[in-house]
Amino acid sequence: EFVLYPNYPNPFNPLTRIDFGLPVEGHVHLKIYDIMGREVITLVNDAFTPGFKSIVWNATNSMGHPVSAGMYFYAIQINDFRQIRKMILLK
């Protein structure tokens, strides 16, 4: 089944790893949102083969600027599967 694992480490500074698993090939969208629900960055927008995948986020936004400390959400969508988890950036 599709799965989105908790990021590690959490809380983090300056890097965190987001792992997910795909039982079948699918197009993956992985985005980070701030506490207000605004999109911070799209980490993944690509097709993946089945298996375990890992993505690292370096706490920057889509323009490459560091984001402020606080709570963030990461959302994954793979075909019809969608899940959201929270993470905390400490500075």
PDB file of N, CA and C in Angstrom:
ATOM      1  N   GLU A   1       0.827  -1.188   0.000  1.00  0.00           N
ATOM      2  CA  GLU A   1       0.000   0.000   0.000  1.00  0.00           C
ATOM      3  C   GLU A   1       0.872   1.253   0.000  1.00  0.00           C
ATOM      4  N   PHE A   2       0.288   2.370  -0.389  1.00  0.00           N
ATOM      5  CA  PHE A   2       0.999   3.648  -0.339  1.00  0.00           C
ATOM      6  C   PHE A   2       1.209   4.031   1.119  1.00  0.00           C
ATOM      7  N   VAL A   3       2.367   4.613   1.412  1.00  0.00           N
ATOM      8  CA  VAL A   3       2.649   5.011   2.787  1.00  0.00           C
ATOM      9  C   VAL A   3       3.538   6.251   2.800  1.00  0.00           C
ATOM     10  N   LEU A   4       3.241   7.146   3.738  1.00  0.00           N
ATOM     11  CA  LEU A   4       4.059   8.325   3.990  1.00  0.00           C
ATOM     12  C   LEU A   4       4.555   8.215   5.423  1.00  0.00           C
ATOM     13  N   TYR A   5       5.856   8.095   5.588  1.00  0.00           N
ATOM     14  CA  TYR A   5       6.443   7.917   6.911  1.00  0.00           C
ATOM     15  C   TYR A   5       6.672   9.264   7.587  1.00  0.00           C
ATOM     16  N   PRO A   6       6.769   9.279   8.919  1.00  0.00           N
ATOM     17  CA  PRO A   6       7.135  10.523   9.616  1.00  0.00           C
ATOM     18  C   PRO A   6       8.531  10.971   9.186  1.00  0.00           C
ATOM     19  N   ASN A   7       8.717  12.269   9.057  1.00  0.00           N
ATOM     20  CA  ASN A   7      10.038  12.777   8.682  1.00  0.00           C
ATOM     21  C   ASN A   7      11.031  12.519   9.813  1.00  0.00           C
ATOM     22  N   TYR A   8      12.310  12.476   9.449  1.00  0.00           N
ATOM     23  CA  TYR A   8      13.352  12.215  10.444  1.00  0.00           C
ATOM     24  C   TYR A   8      14.547  13.098  10.145  1.00  0.00           C
ATOM     25  N   PRO A   9      15.109  13.773  11.111  1.00  0.00           N
ATOM     26  CA  PRO A   9      14.573  13.910  12.472  1.00  0.00           C
ATOM     27  C   PRO A   9      13.414  14.898  12.526  1.00  0.00           C
ATOM     28  N   ASN A  10      12.687  14.858  13.603  1.00  0.00           N
ATOM     29  CA  ASN A  10      11.592  15.796  13.834  1.00  0.00           C
ATOM     30  C   ASN A  10      11.485  16.024  15.331  1.00  0.00           C
ATOM     31  N   PRO A  11      11.760  17.210  15.808  1.00  0.00           N
ATOM     32  CA  PRO A  11      12.114  18.463  15.141  1.00  0.00           C
ATOM     33  C   PRO A  11      13.469  18.355  14.448  1.00  0.00           C
ATOM     34  N   PHE A  12      13.696  19.276  13.485  1.00  0.00           N
ATOM     35  CA  PHE A  12      14.913  19.222  12.695  1.00  0.00           C
ATOM     36  C   PHE A  12      15.536  20.606  12.531  1.00  0.00           C
ATOM     37  N   ASN A  13      16.822  20.596  12.177  1.00  0.00           N
ATOM     38  CA  ASN A  13      17.560  21.791  11.793  1.00  0.00           C
ATOM     39  C   ASN A  13      18.937  21.335  11.345  1.00  0.00           C
ATOM     40  N   PRO A  14      19.377  21.539  10.151  1.00  0.00           N
ATOM     41  CA  PRO A  14      18.703  22.251   9.053  1.00  0.00           C
ATOM     42  C   PRO A  14      18.084  21.318   8.024  1.00  0.00           C
ATOM     43  N   LEU A  15      18.285  19.985   8.159  1.00  0.00           N
ATOM     44  CA  LEU A  15      17.788  19.030   7.160  1.00  0.00           C
ATOM     45  C   LEU A  15      16.836  18.030   7.786  1.00  0.00           C
ATOM     46  N   THR A  16      15.876  17.563   6.977  1.00  0.00           N
ATOM     47  CA  THR A  16      15.020  16.459   7.394  1.00  0.00           C
ATOM     48  C   THR A  16      14.777  15.553   6.196  1.00  0.00           C
ATOM     49  N   ARG A  17      14.559  14.274   6.480  1.00  0.00           N
ATOM     50  CA  ARG A  17      14.328  13.286   5.423  1.00  0.00           C
ATOM     51  C   ARG A  17      12.866  12.854   5.456  1.00  0.00           C
ATOM     52  N   ILE A  18      12.246  12.824   4.286  1.00  0.00           N
ATOM     53  CA  ILE A  18      10.853  12.389   4.142  1.00  0.00           C
ATOM     54  C   ILE A  18      10.864  11.117   3.303  1.00  0.00           C
ATOM     55  N   ASP A  19      10.359  10.035   3.882  1.00  0.00           N
ATOM     56  CA  ASP A  19      10.330   8.735   3.210  1.00  0.00           C
ATOM     57  C   ASP A  19       8.902   8.368   2.837  1.00  0.00           C
ATOM     58  N   PHE A  20       8.764   7.698   1.696  1.00  0.00           N
ATOM     59  CA  PHE A  20       7.450   7.208   1.292  1.00  0.00           C
ATOM     60  C   PHE A  20       7.619   5.931   0.487  1.00  0.00           C
ATOM     61  N   GLY A  21       6.536   5.159   0.400  1.00  0.00           N
ATOM     62  CA  GLY A  21       6.561   3.896  -0.320  1.00  0.00           C
ATOM     63  C   GLY A  21       5.436   3.803  -1.320  1.00  0.00           C
ATOM     64  N   LEU A  22       5.753   3.213  -2.461  1.00  0.00           N
ATOM     65  CA  LEU A  22       4.772   3.037  -3.536  1.00  0.00           C
ATOM     66  C   LEU A  22       4.681   1.559  -3.891  1.00  0.00           C
ATOM     67  N   PRO A  23       3.477   0.977  -3.897  1.00  0.00           N
ATOM     68  CA  PRO A  23       3.327  -0.420  -4.309  1.00  0.00           C
ATOM     69  C   PRO A  23       3.287  -0.565  -5.831  1.00  0.00           C
ATOM     70  N   VAL A  24       2.927   0.505  -6.529  1.00  0.00           N
ATOM     71  CA  VAL A  24       2.843   0.506  -7.991  1.00  0.00           C
ATOM     72  C   VAL A  24       3.443   1.815  -8.507  1.00  0.00           C
ATOM     73  N   GLU A  25       3.714   1.870  -9.784  1.00  0.00           N
ATOM     74  CA  GLU A  25       4.221   3.104 -10.377  1.00  0.00           C
ATOM     75  C   GLU A  25       3.165   4.197 -10.242  1.00  0.00           C
ATOM     76  N   GLY A  26       3.613   5.420  -9.999  1.00  0.00           N
ATOM     77  CA  GLY A  26       2.660   6.519  -9.863  1.00  0.00           C
ATOM     78  C   GLY A  26       3.334   7.865  -9.969  1.00  0.00           C
ATOM     79  N   HIS A  27       2.522   8.869 -10.240  1.00  0.00           N
ATOM     80  CA  HIS A  27       3.021  10.245 -10.287  1.00  0.00           C
ATOM     81  C   HIS A  27       2.925  10.824  -8.880  1.00  0.00           C
ATOM     82  N   VAL A  28       4.052  11.284  -8.363  1.00  0.00           N
ATOM     83  CA  VAL A  28       4.148  11.738  -6.976  1.00  0.00           C
ATOM     84  C   VAL A  28       4.233  13.257  -6.921  1.00  0.00           C
ATOM     85  N   HIS A  29       3.376  13.849  -6.084  1.00  0.00           N
ATOM     86  CA  HIS A  29       3.442  15.272  -5.748  1.00  0.00           C
ATOM     87  C   HIS A  29       3.736  15.342  -4.258  1.00  0.00           C
ATOM     88  N   LEU A  30       4.851  15.972  -3.889  1.00  0.00           N
ATOM     89  CA  LEU A  30       5.210  16.155  -2.489  1.00  0.00           C
ATOM     90  C   LEU A  30       5.482  17.630  -2.263  1.00  0.00           C
ATOM     91  N   LYS A  31       4.639  18.250  -1.425  1.00  0.00           N
ATOM     92  CA  LYS A  31       4.732  19.693  -1.193  1.00  0.00           C
ATOM     93  C   LYS A  31       4.827  19.993   0.289  1.00  0.00           C
ATOM     94  N   ILE A  32       5.493  21.117   0.592  1.00  0.00           N
ATOM     95  CA  ILE A  32       5.605  21.617   1.957  1.00  0.00           C
ATOM     96  C   ILE A  32       4.729  22.853   2.075  1.00  0.00           C
ATOM     97  N   TYR A  33       3.978  22.948   3.198  1.00  0.00           N
ATOM     98  CA  TYR A  33       3.104  24.090   3.463  1.00  0.00           C
ATOM     99  C   TYR A  33       3.455  24.690   4.817  1.00  0.00           C
ATOM    100  N   ASP A  34       3.245  26.001   4.955  1.00  0.00           N
ATOM    101  CA  ASP A  34       3.454  26.638   6.251  1.00  0.00           C
ATOM    102  C   ASP A  34       2.190  26.498   7.097  1.00  0.00           C
ATOM    103  N   ILE A  35       2.224  27.031   8.306  1.00  0.00           N
ATOM    104  CA  ILE A  35       1.116  26.900   9.251  1.00  0.00           C
ATOM    105  C   ILE A  35      -0.158  27.578   8.758  1.00  0.00           C
ATOM    106  N   MET A  36      -0.010  28.551   7.837  1.00  0.00           N
ATOM    107  CA  MET A  36      -1.165  29.248   7.274  1.00  0.00           C
ATOM    108  C   MET A  36      -1.727  28.539   6.045  1.00  0.00           C
ATOM    109  N   GLY A  37      -1.104  27.435   5.647  1.00  0.00           N
ATOM    110  CA  GLY A  37      -1.576  26.677   4.500  1.00  0.00           C
ATOM    111  C   GLY A  37      -1.018  27.145   3.172  1.00  0.00           C
ATOM    112  N   ARG A  38      -0.044  28.059   3.211  1.00  0.00           N
ATOM    113  CA  ARG A  38       0.575  28.541   1.976  1.00  0.00           C
ATOM    114  C   ARG A  38       1.669  27.564   1.539  1.00  0.00           C
ATOM    115  N   GLU A  39       1.726  27.306   0.247  1.00  0.00           N
ATOM    116  CA  GLU A  39       2.750  26.412  -0.274  1.00  0.00           C
ATOM    117  C   GLU A  39       4.125  27.060  -0.141  1.00  0.00           C
ATOM    118  N   VAL A  40       5.061  26.323   0.438  1.00  0.00           N
ATOM    119  CA  VAL A  40       6.430  26.789   0.622  1.00  0.00           C
ATOM    120  C   VAL A  40       7.305  26.333  -0.543  1.00  0.00           C
ATOM    121  N   ILE A  41       7.185  25.040  -0.886  1.00  0.00           N
ATOM    122  CA  ILE A  41       8.007  24.474  -1.952  1.00  0.00           C
ATOM    123  C   ILE A  41       7.393  23.152  -2.428  1.00  0.00           C
ATOM    124  N   THR A  42       7.581  22.862  -3.692  1.00  0.00           N
ATOM    125  CA  THR A  42       7.253  21.548  -4.233  1.00  0.00           C
ATOM    126  C   THR A  42       8.548  20.761  -4.288  1.00  0.00           C
ATOM    127  N   LEU A  43       8.626  19.705  -3.500  1.00  0.00           N
ATOM    128  CA  LEU A  43       9.841  18.888  -3.470  1.00  0.00           C
ATOM    129  C   LEU A  43       9.870  17.870  -4.600  1.00  0.00           C
ATOM    130  N   VAL A  44       8.696  17.325  -4.940  1.00  0.00           N
ATOM    131  CA  VAL A  44       8.625  16.288  -5.966  1.00  0.00           C
ATOM    132  C   VAL A  44       7.385  16.520  -6.819  1.00  0.00           C
ATOM    133  N   ASN A  45       7.561  16.392  -8.123  1.00  0.00           N
ATOM    134  CA  ASN A  45       6.455  16.392  -9.081  1.00  0.00           C
ATOM    135  C   ASN A  45       6.931  15.543 -10.255  1.00  0.00           C
ATOM    136  N   ASP A  46       6.912  14.216 -10.055  1.00  0.00           N
ATOM    137  CA  ASP A  46       7.516  13.328 -11.032  1.00  0.00           C
ATOM    138  C   ASP A  46       6.949  11.917 -10.883  1.00  0.00           C
ATOM    139  N   ALA A  47       7.146  11.101 -11.913  1.00  0.00           N
ATOM    140  CA  ALA A  47       6.735   9.698 -11.871  1.00  0.00           C
ATOM    141  C   ALA A  47       7.816   8.872 -11.179  1.00  0.00           C
ATOM    142  N   PHE A  48       7.380   7.912 -10.359  1.00  0.00           N
ATOM    143  CA  PHE A  48       8.292   7.031  -9.641  1.00  0.00           C
ATOM    144  C   PHE A  48       7.893   5.582  -9.865  1.00  0.00           C
ATOM    145  N   THR A  49       8.877   4.700  -9.850  1.00  0.00           N
ATOM    146  CA  THR A  49       8.631   3.267  -9.914  1.00  0.00           C
ATOM    147  C   THR A  49       8.292   2.771  -8.507  1.00  0.00           C
ATOM    148  N   PRO A  50       7.726   1.580  -8.379  1.00  0.00           N
ATOM    149  CA  PRO A  50       7.395   1.051  -7.049  1.00  0.00           C
ATOM    150  C   PRO A  50       8.629   0.922  -6.164  1.00  0.00           C
ATOM    151  N   GLY A  51       8.412   1.057  -4.855  1.00  0.00           N
ATOM    152  CA  GLY A  51       9.495   0.870  -3.896  1.00  0.00           C
ATOM    153  C   GLY A  51       9.542   1.955  -2.853  1.00  0.00           C
ATOM    154  N   PHE A  52      10.598   1.909  -2.062  1.00  0.00           N
ATOM    155  CA  PHE A  52      10.832   2.846  -0.973  1.00  0.00           C
ATOM    156  C   PHE A  52      11.627   4.022  -1.516  1.00  0.00           C
ATOM    157  N   LYS A  53      11.178   5.240  -1.241  1.00  0.00           N
ATOM    158  CA  LYS A  53      11.842   6.458  -1.731  1.00  0.00           C
ATOM    159  C   LYS A  53      12.131   7.388  -0.562  1.00  0.00           C
ATOM    160  N   SER A  54      13.153   8.231  -0.727  1.00  0.00           N
ATOM    161  CA  SER A  54      13.557   9.147   0.317  1.00  0.00           C
ATOM    162  C   SER A  54      13.915  10.494  -0.299  1.00  0.00           C
ATOM    163  N   ILE A  55      13.389  11.577   0.278  1.00  0.00           N
ATOM    164  CA  ILE A  55      13.637  12.940  -0.184  1.00  0.00           C
ATOM    165  C   ILE A  55      14.140  13.757   1.003  1.00  0.00           C
ATOM    166  N   VAL A  56      15.132  14.611   0.776  1.00  0.00           N
ATOM    167  CA  VAL A  56      15.658  15.468   1.830  1.00  0.00           C
ATOM    168  C   VAL A  56      15.231  16.904   1.563  1.00  0.00           C
ATOM    169  N   TRP A  57      14.731  17.569   2.613  1.00  0.00           N
ATOM    170  CA  TRP A  57      14.366  18.988   2.525  1.00  0.00           C
ATOM    171  C   TRP A  57      15.345  19.781   3.380  1.00  0.00           C
ATOM    172  N   ASN A  58      15.896  20.847   2.807  1.00  0.00           N
ATOM    173  CA  ASN A  58      16.902  21.655   3.489  1.00  0.00           C
ATOM    174  C   ASN A  58      16.336  22.946   4.084  1.00  0.00           C
ATOM    175  N   ALA A  59      15.046  22.975   4.358  1.00  0.00           N
ATOM    176  CA  ALA A  59      14.382  24.105   5.028  1.00  0.00           C
ATOM    177  C   ALA A  59      14.505  25.405   4.234  1.00  0.00           C
ATOM    178  N   THR A  60      14.387  25.296   2.900  1.00  0.00           N
ATOM    179  CA  THR A  60      14.350  26.490   2.060  1.00  0.00           C
ATOM    180  C   THR A  60      13.036  26.511   1.281  1.00  0.00           C
ATOM    181  N   ASN A  61      12.661  27.704   0.818  1.00  0.00           N
ATOM    182  CA  ASN A  61      11.434  27.828   0.030  1.00  0.00           C
ATOM    183  C   ASN A  61      11.750  27.642  -1.452  1.00  0.00           C
ATOM    184  N   SER A  62      10.758  27.860  -2.294  1.00  0.00           N
ATOM    185  CA  SER A  62      10.918  27.633  -3.726  1.00  0.00           C
ATOM    186  C   SER A  62      11.909  28.594  -4.373  1.00  0.00           C
ATOM    187  N   MET A  63      12.240  29.696  -3.692  1.00  0.00           N
ATOM    188  CA  MET A  63      13.214  30.649  -4.221  1.00  0.00           C
ATOM    189  C   MET A  63      14.614  30.414  -3.646  1.00  0.00           C
ATOM    190  N   GLY A  64      14.759  29.372  -2.814  1.00  0.00           N
ATOM    191  CA  GLY A  64      16.055  29.034  -2.249  1.00  0.00           C
ATOM    192  C   GLY A  64      16.388  29.765  -0.968  1.00  0.00           C
ATOM    193  N   HIS A  65      15.438  30.528  -0.424  1.00  0.00           N
ATOM    194  CA  HIS A  65      15.670  31.262   0.817  1.00  0.00           C
ATOM    195  C   HIS A  65      15.324  30.396   2.027  1.00  0.00           C
ATOM    196  N   PRO A  66      16.085  30.498   3.104  1.00  0.00           N
ATOM    197  CA  PRO A  66      15.762  29.736   4.317  1.00  0.00           C
ATOM    198  C   PRO A  66      14.401  30.158   4.877  1.00  0.00           C
ATOM    199  N   VAL A  67      13.658  29.183   5.381  1.00  0.00           N
ATOM    200  CA  VAL A  67      12.365  29.475   5.994  1.00  0.00           C
ATOM    201  C   VAL A  67      12.554  29.677   7.487  1.00  0.00           C
ATOM    202  N   SER A  68      11.590  30.314   8.118  1.00  0.00           N
ATOM    203  CA  SER A  68      11.679  30.585   9.549  1.00  0.00           C
ATOM    204  C   SER A  68      11.319  29.348  10.362  1.00  0.00           C
ATOM    205  N   ALA A  69      11.728  29.360  11.621  1.00  0.00           N
ATOM    206  CA  ALA A  69      11.407  28.262  12.524  1.00  0.00           C
ATOM    207  C   ALA A  69       9.896  28.187  12.707  1.00  0.00           C
ATOM    208  N   GLY A  70       9.389  26.993  12.949  1.00  0.00           N
ATOM    209  CA  GLY A  70       7.967  26.813  13.181  1.00  0.00           C
ATOM    210  C   GLY A  70       7.473  25.475  12.685  1.00  0.00           C
ATOM    211  N   MET A  71       6.142  25.335  12.662  1.00  0.00           N
ATOM    212  CA  MET A  71       5.514  24.101  12.226  1.00  0.00           C
ATOM    213  C   MET A  71       5.232  24.172  10.726  1.00  0.00           C
ATOM    214  N   TYR A  72       5.490  23.078  10.068  1.00  0.00           N
ATOM    215  CA  TYR A  72       5.226  22.942   8.636  1.00  0.00           C
ATOM    216  C   TYR A  72       4.487  21.637   8.401  1.00  0.00           C
ATOM    217  N   PHE A  73       3.811  21.564   7.281  1.00  0.00           N
ATOM    218  CA  PHE A  73       3.094  20.357   6.883  1.00  0.00           C
ATOM    219  C   PHE A  73       3.664  19.872   5.569  1.00  0.00           C
ATOM    220  N   TYR A  74       3.765  18.562   5.428  1.00  0.00           N
ATOM    221  CA  TYR A  74       4.144  18.013   4.132  1.00  0.00           C
ATOM    222  C   TYR A  74       3.015  17.102   3.662  1.00  0.00           C
ATOM    223  N   ALA A  75       2.653  17.282   2.408  1.00  0.00           N
ATOM    224  CA  ALA A  75       1.528  16.555   1.819  1.00  0.00           C
ATOM    225  C   ALA A  75       2.011  15.792   0.603  1.00  0.00           C
ATOM    226  N   ILE A  76       1.574  14.548   0.514  1.00  0.00           N
ATOM    227  CA  ILE A  76       1.920  13.720  -0.637  1.00  0.00           C
ATOM    228  C   ILE A  76       0.643  13.308  -1.345  1.00  0.00           C
ATOM    229  N   GLN A  77       0.709  13.310  -2.660  1.00  0.00           N
ATOM    230  CA  GLN A  77      -0.395  12.774  -3.460  1.00  0.00           C
ATOM    231  C   GLN A  77       0.212  11.865  -4.511  1.00  0.00           C
ATOM    232  N   ILE A  78      -0.256  10.616  -4.513  1.00  0.00           N
ATOM    233  CA  ILE A  78       0.189   9.619  -5.476  1.00  0.00           C
ATOM    234  C   ILE A  78      -1.069   8.976  -6.035  1.00  0.00           C
ATOM    235  N   ASN A  79      -1.357   9.222  -7.292  1.00  0.00           N
ATOM    236  CA  ASN A  79      -2.594   8.743  -7.905  1.00  0.00           C
ATOM    237  C   ASN A  79      -3.769   9.225  -7.038  1.00  0.00           C
ATOM    238  N   ASP A  80      -4.553   8.309  -6.440  1.00  0.00           N
ATOM    239  CA  ASP A  80      -5.705   8.700  -5.617  1.00  0.00           C
ATOM    240  C   ASP A  80      -5.372   8.784  -4.128  1.00  0.00           C
ATOM    241  N   PHE A  81      -4.167   8.444  -3.747  1.00  0.00           N
ATOM    242  CA  PHE A  81      -3.738   8.464  -2.342  1.00  0.00           C
ATOM    243  C   PHE A  81      -3.257   9.861  -1.963  1.00  0.00           C
ATOM    244  N   ARG A  82      -3.693  10.350  -0.789  1.00  0.00           N
ATOM    245  CA  ARG A  82      -3.241  11.650  -0.291  1.00  0.00           C
ATOM    246  C   ARG A  82      -3.098  11.561   1.223  1.00  0.00           C
ATOM    247  N   GLN A  83      -1.973  12.109   1.746  1.00  0.00           N
ATOM    248  CA  GLN A  83      -1.749  12.114   3.186  1.00  0.00           C
ATOM    249  C   GLN A  83      -0.946  13.349   3.565  1.00  0.00           C
ATOM    250  N   ILE A  84      -1.210  13.842   4.774  1.00  0.00           N
ATOM    251  CA  ILE A  84      -0.520  15.033   5.289  1.00  0.00           C
ATOM    252  C   ILE A  84       0.052  14.709   6.659  1.00  0.00           C
ATOM    253  N   ARG A  85       1.278  15.177   6.910  1.00  0.00           N
ATOM    254  CA  ARG A  85       1.918  15.038   8.219  1.00  0.00           C
ATOM    255  C   ARG A  85       2.520  16.386   8.601  1.00  0.00           C
ATOM    256  N   LYS A  86       2.820  16.531   9.896  1.00  0.00           N
ATOM    257  CA  LYS A  86       3.410  17.801  10.352  1.00  0.00           C
ATOM    258  C   LYS A  86       4.849  17.579  10.811  1.00  0.00           C
ATOM    259  N   MET A  87       5.625  18.672  10.750  1.00  0.00           N
ATOM    260  CA  MET A  87       7.011  18.638  11.200  1.00  0.00           C
ATOM    261  C   MET A  87       7.363  19.999  11.788  1.00  0.00           C
ATOM    262  N   ILE A  88       8.417  20.035  12.592  1.00  0.00           N
ATOM    263  CA  ILE A  88       8.799  21.265  13.271  1.00  0.00           C
ATOM    264  C   ILE A  88      10.262  21.584  12.956  1.00  0.00           C
ATOM    265  N   LEU A  89      10.477  22.817  12.526  1.00  0.00           N
ATOM    266  CA  LEU A  89      11.814  23.338  12.272  1.00  0.00           C
ATOM    267  C   LEU A  89      12.216  24.194  13.457  1.00  0.00           C
ATOM    268  N   LEU A  90      13.301  23.790  14.135  1.00  0.00           N
ATOM    269  CA  LEU A  90      13.834  24.568  15.267  1.00  0.00           C
ATOM    270  C   LEU A  90      15.118  25.251  14.842  1.00  0.00           C
ATOM    271  N   LYS A  91      15.296  26.470  15.291  1.00  0.00           N
ATOM    272  CA  LYS A  91      16.549  27.195  14.985  1.00  0.00           C
ATOM    273  C   LYS A  91      17.176  27.686  16.257  1.00  0.00           C
TER     274      LYS A  91
END
